[in-house]
Amino acid sequence: MRPSTLYALAAGRIESARLSTLAQVVEGLERLTGEPVDLCELLKLEEVEEHAQTRR
């Protein structure tokens, strides 16, 4: 994975990511820390306000 991809993920500039990318992040963190990392520790759920469209 390119460092720029990781930085963009960490900065919130990427709105979606492939599961394979997230798996690489988890594997890298586990290698760095020596501890198991759960994908849920990396994700944050945000509610998105839906814009209602009116039909005429």
GROMACS .gro file of N, CA, C and O in nm:
model
  224
    1MET      N    1   0.084  -0.116   0.000
    1MET     CA    2   0.000   0.000   0.000
    1MET      C    3   0.089   0.123   0.000
    1MET      O    4   0.189   0.129   0.070
    2ARG      N    5   0.051   0.220  -0.079
    2ARG     CA    6   0.127   0.345  -0.082
    2ARG      C    7   0.102   0.426   0.044
    2ARG      O    8  -0.010   0.429   0.095
    3PRO      N    9   0.204   0.492   0.095
    3PRO     CA   10   0.186   0.575   0.214
    3PRO      C   11   0.078   0.681   0.194
    3PRO      O   12   0.003   0.711   0.287
    4SER      N   13   0.067   0.736   0.074
    4SER     CA   14  -0.034   0.839   0.050
    4SER      C   15  -0.175   0.786   0.070
    4SER      O   16  -0.263   0.858   0.117
    5THR      N   17  -0.197   0.660   0.037
    5THR     CA   18  -0.328   0.598   0.060
    5THR      C   19  -0.358   0.588   0.208
    5THR      O   20  -0.468   0.622   0.253
    6LEU      N   21  -0.258   0.545   0.284
    6LEU     CA   22  -0.276   0.534   0.429
    6LEU      C   23  -0.301   0.670   0.493
    6LEU      O   24  -0.389   0.686   0.577
    7TYR      N   25  -0.227   0.771   0.450
    7TYR     CA   26  -0.247   0.906   0.503
    7TYR      C   27  -0.385   0.960   0.469
    7TYR      O   28  -0.450   1.023   0.551
    8ALA      N   29  -0.431   0.934   0.347
    8ALA     CA   30  -0.564   0.980   0.306
    8ALA      C   31  -0.674   0.912   0.388
    8ALA      O   32  -0.772   0.975   0.426
    9LEU      N   33  -0.656   0.783   0.415
    9LEU     CA   34  -0.752   0.711   0.500
    9LEU      C   35  -0.756   0.771   0.639
    9LEU      O   36  -0.862   0.797   0.695
   10ALA      N   37  -0.637   0.794   0.696
   10ALA     CA   38  -0.628   0.846   0.833
   10ALA      C   39  -0.684   0.987   0.842
   10ALA      O   40  -0.743   1.024   0.945
   11ALA      N   41  -0.670   1.065   0.737
   11ALA     CA   42  -0.717   1.204   0.739
   11ALA      C   43  -0.865   1.216   0.705
   11ALA      O   44  -0.923   1.324   0.715
   12GLY      N   45  -0.928   1.105   0.665
   12GLY     CA   46  -1.070   1.110   0.633
   12GLY      C   47  -1.100   1.164   0.495
   12GLY      O   48  -1.212   1.203   0.466
   13ARG      N   49  -1.000   1.165   0.408
   13ARG     CA   50  -1.021   1.217   0.273
   13ARG      C   51  -1.075   1.111   0.178
   13ARG      O   52  -1.110   1.141   0.066
   14ILE      N   53  -1.082   0.988   0.224
   14ILE     CA   54  -1.137   0.879   0.144
   14ILE      C   55  -1.269   0.837   0.206
   14ILE      O   56  -1.274   0.806   0.325
   15GLU      N   57  -1.375   0.839   0.125
   15GLU     CA   58  -1.507   0.807   0.178
   15GLU      C   59  -1.536   0.658   0.180
   15GLU      O   60  -1.622   0.613   0.254
   16SER      N   61  -1.466   0.581   0.099
   16SER     CA   62  -1.486   0.436   0.100
   16SER      C   63  -1.353   0.369   0.068
   16SER      O   64  -1.265   0.428   0.006
   17ALA      N   65  -1.340   0.245   0.112
   17ALA     CA   66  -1.217   0.170   0.089
   17ALA      C   67  -1.253   0.025   0.063
   17ALA      O   68  -1.353  -0.026   0.114
   18ARG      N   69  -1.171  -0.040  -0.015
   18ARG     CA   70  -1.190  -0.183  -0.041
   18ARG      C   71  -1.156  -0.262   0.085
   18ARG      O   72  -1.073  -0.220   0.166
   19LEU      N   73  -1.220  -0.376   0.098
   19LEU     CA   74  -1.192  -0.462   0.213
   19LEU      C   75  -1.046  -0.506   0.213
   19LEU      O   76  -0.985  -0.519   0.319
   20SER      N   77  -0.988  -0.527   0.095
   20SER     CA   78  -0.848  -0.568   0.089
   20SER      C   79  -0.756  -0.459   0.143
   20SER      O   80  -0.655  -0.488   0.208
   21THR      N   81  -0.792  -0.334   0.122
   21THR     CA   82  -0.714  -0.222   0.176
   21THR      C   83  -0.723  -0.219   0.328
   21THR      O   84  -0.623  -0.204   0.397
   22LEU      N   85  -0.845  -0.237   0.380
   22LEU     CA   86  -0.863  -0.240   0.525
   22LEU      C   87  -0.790  -0.358   0.587
   22LEU      O   88  -0.733  -0.346   0.695
   23ALA      N   89  -0.788  -0.471   0.518
   23ALA     CA   90  -0.716  -0.587   0.568
   23ALA      C   91  -0.566  -0.558   0.576
   23ALA      O   92  -0.500  -0.598   0.673
   24GLN      N   93  -0.513  -0.486   0.478
   24GLN     CA   94  -0.371  -0.450   0.482
   24GLN      C   95  -0.341  -0.358   0.599
   24GLN      O   96  -0.237  -0.370   0.663
   25VAL      N   97  -0.431  -0.266   0.628
   25VAL     CA   98  -0.413  -0.175   0.741
   25VAL      C   99  -0.410  -0.255   0.872
   25VAL      O  100  -0.323  -0.235   0.957
   26VAL      N  101  -0.506  -0.347   0.887
   26VAL     CA  102  -0.513  -0.429   1.007
   26VAL      C  103  -0.385  -0.512   1.022
   26VAL      O  104  -0.325  -0.518   1.130
   27GLU      N  105  -0.341  -0.575   0.914
   27GLU     CA  106  -0.220  -0.657   0.919
   27GLU      C  107  -0.098  -0.573   0.956
   27GLU      O  108  -0.014  -0.615   1.037
   28GLY      N  109  -0.088  -0.455   0.901
   28GLY     CA  110   0.024  -0.367   0.932
   28GLY      C  111   0.024  -0.323   1.077
   28GLY      O  112   0.129  -0.322   1.143
   29LEU      N  113  -0.092  -0.289   1.129
   29LEU     CA  114  -0.102  -0.249   1.269
   29LEU      C  115  -0.067  -0.364   1.363
   29LEU      O  116  -0.003  -0.345   1.466
   30GLU      N  117  -0.110  -0.485   1.325
   30GLU     CA  118  -0.077  -0.601   1.408
   30GLU      C  119   0.074  -0.627   1.409
   30GLU      O  120   0.130  -0.660   1.513
   31ARG      N  121   0.139  -0.609   1.295
   31ARG     CA  122   0.284  -0.626   1.289
   31ARG      C  123   0.355  -0.520   1.372
   31ARG      O  124   0.452  -0.549   1.441
   32LEU      N  125   0.306  -0.398   1.366
   32LEU     CA  126   0.369  -0.288   1.440
   32LEU      C  127   0.351  -0.301   1.591
   32LEU      O  128   0.443  -0.274   1.667
   33THR      N  129   0.231  -0.341   1.632
   33THR     CA  130   0.200  -0.344   1.776
   33THR      C  131   0.226  -0.480   1.840
   33THR      O  132   0.241  -0.488   1.961
   34GLY      N  133   0.225  -0.586   1.759
   34GLY     CA  134   0.238  -0.720   1.813
   34GLY      C  135   0.111  -0.767   1.882
   34GLY      O  136   0.110  -0.868   1.951
   35GLU      N  137   0.003  -0.692   1.865
   35GLU     CA  138  -0.126  -0.724   1.926
   35GLU      C  139  -0.230  -0.745   1.817
   35GLU      O  140  -0.222  -0.684   1.710
   36PRO      N  141  -0.331  -0.827   1.845
   36PRO     CA  142  -0.440  -0.842   1.747
   36PRO      C  143  -0.519  -0.712   1.734
   36PRO      O  144  -0.539  -0.640   1.832
   37VAL      N  145  -0.559  -0.680   1.614
   37VAL     CA  146  -0.638  -0.559   1.587
   37VAL      C  147  -0.769  -0.602   1.523
   37VAL      O  148  -0.771  -0.681   1.429
   38ASP      N  149  -0.877  -0.552   1.575
   38ASP     CA  150  -1.010  -0.581   1.521
   38ASP      C  151  -1.048  -0.469   1.425
   38ASP      O  152  -1.029  -0.351   1.455
   39LEU      N  153  -1.101  -0.506   1.310
   39LEU     CA  154  -1.141  -0.407   1.210
   39LEU      C  155  -1.237  -0.304   1.269
   39LEU      O  156  -1.232  -0.186   1.235
   40CYS      N  157  -1.321  -0.346   1.363
   40CYS     CA  158  -1.418  -0.254   1.425
   40CYS      C  159  -1.348  -0.140   1.499
   40CYS      O  160  -1.407  -0.033   1.517
   41GLU      N  161  -1.224  -0.161   1.541
   41GLU     CA  162  -1.150  -0.056   1.609
   41GLU      C  163  -1.113   0.058   1.513
   41GLU      O  164  -1.083   0.169   1.557
   42LEU      N  165  -1.114   0.029   1.384
   42LEU     CA  166  -1.073   0.128   1.285
   42LEU      C  167  -1.190   0.204   1.223
   42LEU      O  168  -1.172   0.310   1.166
   43LEU      N  169  -1.308   0.146   1.234
   43LEU     CA  170  -1.424   0.204   1.166
   43LEU      C  171  -1.507   0.290   1.259
   43LEU      O  172  -1.519   0.263   1.377
   44LYS      N  173  -1.565   0.394   1.201
   44LYS     CA  174  -1.654   0.481   1.275
   44LYS      C  175  -1.781   0.498   1.193
   44LYS      O  176  -1.776   0.532   1.075
   45LEU      N  177  -1.893   0.470   1.253
   45LEU     CA  178  -2.022   0.482   1.186
   45LEU      C  179  -2.072   0.625   1.199
   45LEU      O  180  -2.079   0.679   1.309
   46GLU      N  181  -2.102   0.684   1.086
   46GLU     CA  182  -2.157   0.820   1.086
   46GLU      C  183  -2.290   0.818   1.015
   46GLU      O  184  -2.304   0.757   0.910
   47GLU      N  185  -2.385   0.886   1.073
   47GLU     CA  186  -2.515   0.896   1.008
   47GLU      C  187  -2.508   1.002   0.900
   47GLU      O  188  -2.449   1.108   0.919
   48VAL      N  189  -2.567   0.970   0.787
   48VAL     CA  190  -2.570   1.063   0.675
   48VAL      C  191  -2.712   1.113   0.660
   48VAL      O  192  -2.806   1.034   0.652
   49GLU      N  193  -2.726   1.242   0.659
   49GLU     CA  194  -2.859   1.301   0.645
   49GLU      C  195  -2.908   1.280   0.503
   49GLU      O  196  -2.840   1.314   0.407
   50GLU      N  197  -3.023   1.218   0.492
   50GLU     CA  198  -3.080   1.194   0.360
   50GLU      C  199  -3.160   1.316   0.318
   50GLU      O  200  -3.236   1.373   0.395
   51HIS      N  201  -3.142   1.355   0.195
   51HIS     CA  202  -3.217   1.467   0.141
   51HIS      C  203  -3.340   1.413   0.070
   51HIS      O  204  -3.329   1.340  -0.027
   52ALA      N  205  -3.455   1.446   0.122
   52ALA     CA  206  -3.580   1.400   0.061
   52ALA      C  207  -3.607   1.478  -0.066
   52ALA      O  208  -3.594   1.600  -0.071
   53GLN      N  209  -3.638   1.404  -0.170
   53GLN     CA  210  -3.670   1.467  -0.298
   53GLN      C  211  -3.822   1.470  -0.311
   53GLN      O  212  -3.889   1.369  -0.287
   54THR      N  213  -3.875   1.583  -0.348
   54THR     CA  214  -4.019   1.593  -0.368
   54THR      C  215  -4.050   1.571  -0.515
   54THR      O  216  -3.978   1.619  -0.603
   55ARG      N  217  -4.154   1.494  -0.540
   55ARG     CA  218  -4.195   1.468  -0.677
   55ARG      C  219  -4.312   1.559  -0.711
   55ARG      O  220  -4.400   1.580  -0.632
   56ARG      N  221  -4.307   1.607  -0.830
   56ARG     CA  222  -4.417   1.695  -0.875
   56ARG      C  223  -4.506   1.625  -0.970
   56ARG      O  224  -4.479   1.540  -1.040
   0.00000   0.00000   0.00000
